[in-house]
Coordinates of C-alpha atoms in Angstrom, one line a residue:
M155 CA 116.6 81.2 101.0
A156 CA 117.6 79.7 104.4
T157 CA 117.8 82.3 107.1
P158 CA 119.6 82.0 110.4
L159 CA 117.8 82.4 113.7
V160 CA 118.8 85.6 115.4
R161 CA 119.3 85.6 119.2
A162 CA 117.5 88.6 120.8
T163 CA 120.0 91.0 122.3
R164 CA 119.6 93.9 124.7
C165 CA 121.5 97.1 123.9
L166 CA 121.8 100.2 125.9
I167 CA 123.7 102.7 123.8
L168 CA 123.7 106.4 123.9
A169 CA 122.6 107.5 120.4
L170 CA 124.7 110.3 119.0
T171 CA 123.7 111.8 115.7
T172 CA 126.2 111.4 112.9
A173 CA 125.8 111.9 109.2
W174 CA 126.4 109.4 106.4
P175 CA 129.0 110.3 103.8
A176 CA 127.8 112.5 101.0
C177 CA 126.6 110.8 97.8
S178 CA 129.2 110.0 95.3
A179 CA 129.4 111.7 92.0
N180 CA 128.1 108.5 90.3
A181 CA 126.3 110.3 87.5
A182 CA 124.1 108.1 85.2
L183 CA 122.5 108.9 81.9
P184 CA 118.9 110.1 82.0
D185 CA 117.5 106.6 80.9
A186 CA 120.0 104.6 83.0
V187 CA 118.6 101.8 85.2
A188 CA 121.6 101.6 87.5
P189 CA 124.7 103.5 88.6
V190 CA 127.7 103.4 86.4
S191 CA 130.1 101.9 88.9
G192 CA 130.5 100.6 92.5
P193 CA 132.3 98.3 94.8
P194 CA 132.6 94.5 94.3
A195 CA 130.2 92.1 96.0
Q196 CA 130.5 92.0 99.8
T197 CA 129.4 88.4 100.1
G198 CA 128.4 86.3 103.0
R199 CA 126.6 89.0 105.0
H200 CA 123.6 88.6 107.2
V201 CA 120.7 91.0 106.7
L202 CA 117.4 91.7 108.5
L203 CA 114.6 92.8 106.2
I204 CA 111.7 94.5 107.9
A205 CA 108.6 94.9 105.7
Y206 CA 106.0 97.2 107.1
E207 CA 103.1 95.4 105.5
L208 CA 103.6 92.5 103.1
R209 CA 100.0 92.7 101.9
N210 CA 101.0 96.0 100.2
G211 CA 101.8 95.2 96.6
G212 CA 104.7 97.6 96.3
I213 CA 106.3 96.3 99.5
S214 CA 105.9 92.6 98.6
K215 CA 107.3 93.1 95.1
T216 CA 110.3 95.1 96.4
T217 CA 110.9 92.5 99.0
R218 CA 110.9 89.7 96.4
S219 CA 113.3 91.6 94.2
F220 CA 115.7 92.4 97.1
L221 CA 115.8 88.7 98.0
N222 CA 116.5 87.8 94.4
A223 CA 119.5 90.2 94.3
A224 CA 120.7 89.1 97.8
G225 CA 120.9 85.5 96.5
Y226 CA 123.5 86.6 93.9
L227 CA 125.4 88.3 96.7
H228 CA 125.3 85.1 98.9
W229 CA 123.6 87.0 101.7
Q230 CA 121.4 85.3 104.4
V231 CA 118.3 87.4 104.8
K232 CA 115.8 87.1 107.6
V233 CA 112.4 88.6 106.7
A234 CA 110.0 90.1 109.3
D235 CA 106.5 91.3 108.4
A236 CA 105.5 94.1 110.8
K237 CA 101.8 93.8 109.7
S238 CA 101.4 97.6 109.8
S239 CA 102.6 97.8 113.5
N240 CA 105.1 100.5 114.4
D241 CA 105.7 98.6 117.7
A242 CA 106.6 95.5 115.7
V243 CA 109.1 97.5 113.6
R244 CA 110.7 98.9 116.7
E245 CA 110.9 95.5 118.3
Q246 CA 112.7 94.1 115.3
L247 CA 115.2 97.0 115.3
L248 CA 115.9 96.7 119.0
L249 CA 115.9 92.9 119.5
Q250 CA 116.8 91.4 116.2
A251 CA 118.9 94.0 114.2
T252 CA 121.2 94.5 117.2
A253 CA 122.3 90.8 117.0
K254 CA 126.1 90.5 116.4
D255 CA 125.8 88.6 113.1
I256 CA 123.4 91.2 111.5
A257 CA 125.5 93.5 109.3
G258 CA 122.6 95.5 107.7
V259 CA 118.9 96.3 107.8
A260 CA 116.5 96.8 104.8
L261 CA 113.5 98.8 106.0
I262 CA 110.7 98.5 103.5
G263 CA 107.7 100.8 103.6
A264 CA 108.1 102.2 107.1
D265 CA 109.0 105.8 107.6
S266 CA 112.5 106.0 109.1
A267 CA 111.8 109.2 111.1
G268 CA 109.6 107.2 113.4
Y269 CA 112.5 105.0 114.5
H270 CA 115.2 107.7 114.7
L271 CA 116.6 106.5 118.1
E272 CA 116.7 102.8 117.1
L273 CA 118.3 103.5 113.7
T274 CA 120.8 105.9 115.1
M275 CA 121.8 103.3 117.6
L276 CA 122.3 100.7 114.9
K277 CA 124.5 103.3 113.0
Q278 CA 126.6 103.7 116.1
M279 CA 127.0 99.9 116.2
G280 CA 128.5 100.0 112.6
K281 CA 125.4 98.5 111.0
I282 CA 124.2 99.7 107.6
A283 CA 120.5 100.6 107.2
V284 CA 118.8 101.3 103.9
G285 CA 115.1 101.9 103.2
W286 CA 112.5 101.7 100.5
H287 CA 109.8 104.5 100.7
A288 CA 111.2 105.1 104.2
G289 CA 111.5 108.9 103.8
S290 CA 110.1 111.8 101.8
A291 CA 113.0 111.9 99.3
P292 CA 115.5 109.6 97.7
G293 CA 119.1 109.4 99.0
P294 CA 120.6 109.5 102.5
N295 CA 118.7 110.9 105.5
A296 CA 119.2 111.3 109.2
E297 CA 118.5 107.6 109.9
L298 CA 119.4 105.8 106.7
F299 CA 122.5 105.2 104.5
A300 CA 120.1 105.5 101.5
N301 CA 116.4 105.7 100.9
I302 CA 115.3 104.1 97.7
T303 CA 112.3 105.8 95.9
T304 CA 111.5 107.7 92.8
D305 CA 111.3 111.4 93.1
P306 CA 107.9 111.9 94.8
L307 CA 107.5 115.2 93.0
A308 CA 107.9 113.5 89.6
V309 CA 105.3 110.8 90.6
A310 CA 102.8 113.5 91.7
Q311 CA 103.3 115.5 88.5
A312 CA 102.7 112.4 86.4
A313 CA 99.4 111.6 88.2
V314 CA 98.2 115.2 87.8
D315 CA 99.2 115.5 84.2
Y316 CA 97.2 112.3 83.4
A317 CA 94.2 113.6 85.4
I318 CA 94.2 117.0 83.6
G319 CA 94.6 115.2 80.2
S320 CA 91.6 112.9 80.9
S321 CA 89.1 115.8 80.8
A322 CA 88.7 119.0 78.9
G323 CA 86.1 120.6 81.2
P324 CA 86.1 121.8 84.8
M325 CA 87.9 119.4 87.1
G326 CA 87.4 119.0 90.8
A327 CA 89.7 116.7 92.7
V328 CA 89.7 114.9 96.0
I329 CA 93.1 113.8 97.2
F330 CA 93.7 110.9 99.6
T331 CA 96.8 110.6 101.6
D332 CA 98.2 109.1 104.9
S333 CA 99.9 111.4 107.4
H334 CA 101.8 108.4 108.9
F335 CA 104.2 108.6 105.9
S336 CA 106.2 111.7 105.1
I337 CA 106.5 110.6 101.4
A338 CA 102.7 110.3 101.2
M339 CA 102.3 113.9 102.5
R340 CA 104.9 115.2 100.2
K341 CA 103.2 113.6 97.2
A342 CA 99.8 114.9 98.3
Q343 CA 101.1 118.4 98.7
A344 CA 102.8 118.2 95.3
M345 CA 99.6 117.1 93.6
K346 CA 97.7 119.9 95.3
T347 CA 100.2 122.5 94.2
A348 CA 100.2 121.2 90.6
L349 CA 96.4 121.2 90.4
E350 CA 96.3 124.7 91.8
R351 CA 98.3 125.9 88.8
C352 CA 95.6 124.6 86.4
K353 CA 93.0 127.3 85.7
R354 CA 90.2 124.9 85.2
C355 CA 91.0 122.7 88.2
K356 CA 90.0 122.9 91.8
V357 CA 91.2 120.9 94.8
L358 CA 88.0 120.1 96.7
A359 CA 89.6 118.3 99.6
V360 CA 92.7 116.6 100.9
R361 CA 91.6 113.7 103.1
D362 CA 93.9 111.9 105.6
V363 CA 92.9 108.2 105.4
D364 CA 95.0 105.5 107.1
L365 CA 96.2 103.1 104.5
S366 CA 95.7 100.1 106.9
Q367 CA 92.0 101.2 107.3
T368 CA 91.0 101.9 103.7
A369 CA 88.6 98.9 103.5
Q370 CA 86.7 100.2 106.5
I371 CA 86.9 104.0 105.8
I372 CA 86.5 104.4 102.1
P373 CA 83.0 102.9 101.7
K374 CA 81.7 105.3 104.4
L375 CA 83.7 108.3 103.1
V376 CA 82.5 108.1 99.5
P377 CA 78.8 108.9 100.1
E378 CA 79.9 111.7 102.4
L379 CA 82.1 113.2 99.7
A380 CA 79.4 112.7 97.0
R381 CA 76.8 114.6 99.1
Q382 CA 79.2 117.4 100.0
Y383 CA 80.7 118.1 96.5
G384 CA 78.1 116.7 94.1
K385 CA 79.0 116.9 90.4
A386 CA 82.0 119.2 91.2
W387 CA 83.8 116.0 92.2
T388 CA 85.2 114.6 88.9
H389 CA 88.5 113.1 89.9
T390 CA 90.2 111.3 92.8
L391 CA 93.9 111.3 93.2
A392 CA 95.5 109.1 95.8
I393 CA 99.0 108.4 97.1
N394 CA 98.5 104.6 96.8
D395 CA 96.4 102.1 94.9
L396 CA 94.9 100.7 98.2
Y397 CA 92.4 103.5 98.3
Y398 CA 90.7 102.1 95.2
D399 CA 90.4 98.5 96.3
N400 CA 87.0 99.2 97.8
I401 CA 85.8 102.4 96.1
N402 CA 83.9 101.1 93.1
F403 CA 80.8 99.8 94.8
P404 CA 80.2 102.9 97.0
L405 CA 80.7 105.1 93.9
H406 CA 78.1 103.2 92.0
Q407 CA 75.7 103.3 94.9
A408 CA 76.2 107.1 95.0
G409 CA 75.4 107.2 91.2
R410 CA 79.0 108.4 90.5
A411 CA 80.3 106.0 87.9
D412 CA 81.7 109.0 86.1
I413 CA 84.5 109.8 88.6
V414 CA 88.0 109.1 87.3
N415 CA 90.4 107.6 89.9
I416 CA 94.2 107.9 89.5
S417 CA 96.9 106.7 91.9
A418 CA 100.3 108.2 92.5
G419 CA 101.8 104.9 93.6
D420 CA 102.8 102.1 93.7
G421 CA 101.3 99.9 91.0
S422 CA 99.9 97.0 93.0
N423 CA 98.8 93.7 91.3
S424 CA 95.2 94.4 92.0
A425 CA 95.4 97.8 90.5
M426 CA 97.1 96.5 87.4
N427 CA 94.4 93.9 87.0
R428 CA 91.5 96.3 87.3
I429 CA 93.1 98.8 85.0
R430 CA 93.9 96.2 82.4
E431 CA 90.4 94.7 82.4
G432 CA 88.7 98.1 82.4
I433 CA 86.5 96.9 85.4
S434 CA 87.2 99.8 87.6
Q435 CA 87.0 103.6 87.7
Q436 CA 90.8 103.6 88.4
K437 CA 92.2 104.5 85.0
A438 CA 95.9 104.9 85.8
T439 CA 98.6 104.4 88.4
V440 CA 102.1 105.8 88.6
A441 CA 104.1 102.8 89.5
E442 CA 107.4 102.4 91.1
P443 CA 110.0 100.2 89.3
C444 CA 109.9 97.9 92.3
N445 CA 112.0 95.1 90.7
Q446 CA 114.7 97.6 89.8
Q447 CA 114.5 99.3 93.3
G448 CA 114.9 96.0 95.1
W449 CA 118.2 95.5 93.4
Q450 CA 119.2 99.0 94.1
M451 CA 118.5 98.4 97.8
A452 CA 120.9 95.5 97.7
D453 CA 123.5 97.6 95.8
E454 CA 123.3 100.4 98.4
L455 CA 123.7 98.0 101.2
N456 CA 126.7 96.5 99.4
R457 CA 128.2 100.0 99.1
G458 CA 127.7 100.5 102.8
F459 CA 129.3 97.2 103.6
A460 CA 132.3 98.2 101.5
R461 CA 132.5 101.6 103.3
Q462 CA 131.8 103.5 100.2
P463 CA 129.2 106.3 99.8
P464 CA 125.7 105.9 98.5
S465 CA 125.3 105.9 94.7
G466 CA 123.0 108.9 94.4
F467 CA 121.0 107.0 91.7
V468 CA 117.3 107.8 91.4
S469 CA 115.0 105.6 89.4
K470 CA 112.2 106.9 87.2
P471 CA 108.4 106.3 87.8
I472 CA 106.2 104.4 85.3
L473 CA 102.8 105.8 84.2
V474 CA 100.6 102.7 83.8
T475 CA 97.4 102.8 81.8
Q476 CA 95.2 100.2 80.1
E477 CA 96.9 100.9 76.8
R478 CA 100.3 100.2 78.3
L479 CA 99.2 97.0 80.1
L480 CA 97.4 95.6 77.0
S481 CA 100.6 96.2 74.9
H482 CA 102.6 94.0 77.3
G483 CA 100.2 91.0 77.3
R484 CA 98.7 89.4 80.4
D485 CA 102.0 88.1 81.8
G486 CA 104.2 91.1 80.7
D487 CA 106.2 93.1 83.1
I488 CA 105.7 96.9 82.9
E489 CA 109.4 97.3 83.7
D490 CA 110.4 97.2 80.1
N491 CA 114.1 97.6 80.6
Q492 CA 115.3 94.8 82.9
S493 CA 119.0 95.4 82.1
Y494 CA 119.4 96.6 85.7
R495 CA 120.1 93.0 86.6
Q496 CA 123.1 92.7 84.2
A497 CA 124.2 96.2 85.2
Y498 CA 124.3 95.4 89.0
L499 CA 125.9 92.0 88.4
G500 CA 128.5 93.7 86.2
I501 CA 129.3 96.1 89.1
W502 CA 129.4 93.4 91.8
F503 CA 131.3 90.8 89.9
K504 CA 133.4 92.8 87.5
K505 CA 136.5 90.9 86.5
P506 CA 139.9 92.7 87.2

């Protein structure tokens, strides 16, 4: 979609903290894929989308889905890839999002708490900011009109349940997380707590590994963990599939082809491929319904533009295994229920 050039603008605004309106009572059925109602399409808006790292599968998929939804709303969207740089995100918020024609911001994969001043400033300017995986929980937060994510506790529990079910004997788990992201820390803590309730399970370690450095860190970390924990290490749980992109070779070198790897997010293309083909020790991932969530991001922005409260809708995570992938065929989409498109279009373009 064509996007307008945005003139850099300097803004000196005293940021005062205000709260977004409370979520509306837009209750949906347990298996719903969208809210039940909402405002009509607020067409013709200009939006700045800031992706923290477009090489990340979840971020890129959500971005594509948002752009697809934005096309139906006749929005012009400028996309900025921060390439894992907090400074780049901050620069976009200060110099691009403040432009007069920008009505809203979509922050994808960057923790909003790290940009509290900038996002509060935009709020004071009357601009609407929504996020995807931009906080530790779904819904509004101090910086955002709405944060789109599944319940991280449900994601963590699904990963742990699969791990426990994959073995009948003693289980020793290493957990990988990234302290740069509050949602990652919340998932990791939830996995640790769930494992500690299992009598035959033990949490051997929780390791803080920067997602942007996994290719460099994981090959060195695996032999260290193998020496330290030996056969007690039976499972790895991680908050993102990236940790397993470079783990197979060092595991084989360490003679640990028996370790089972499970991810609590987000269902990257590379993870799907290796799980489907059975060529990896990663046996499952708990995926986000990124296509559905991209459309929800557009819907929440639309609600903000209409000066209505957030929907309060929370999507459900998807446990992805080889069996599930094979049942969908090579080109199948794991998001079985794609009726969210019709649901949102029905809300936006409902005839009087």
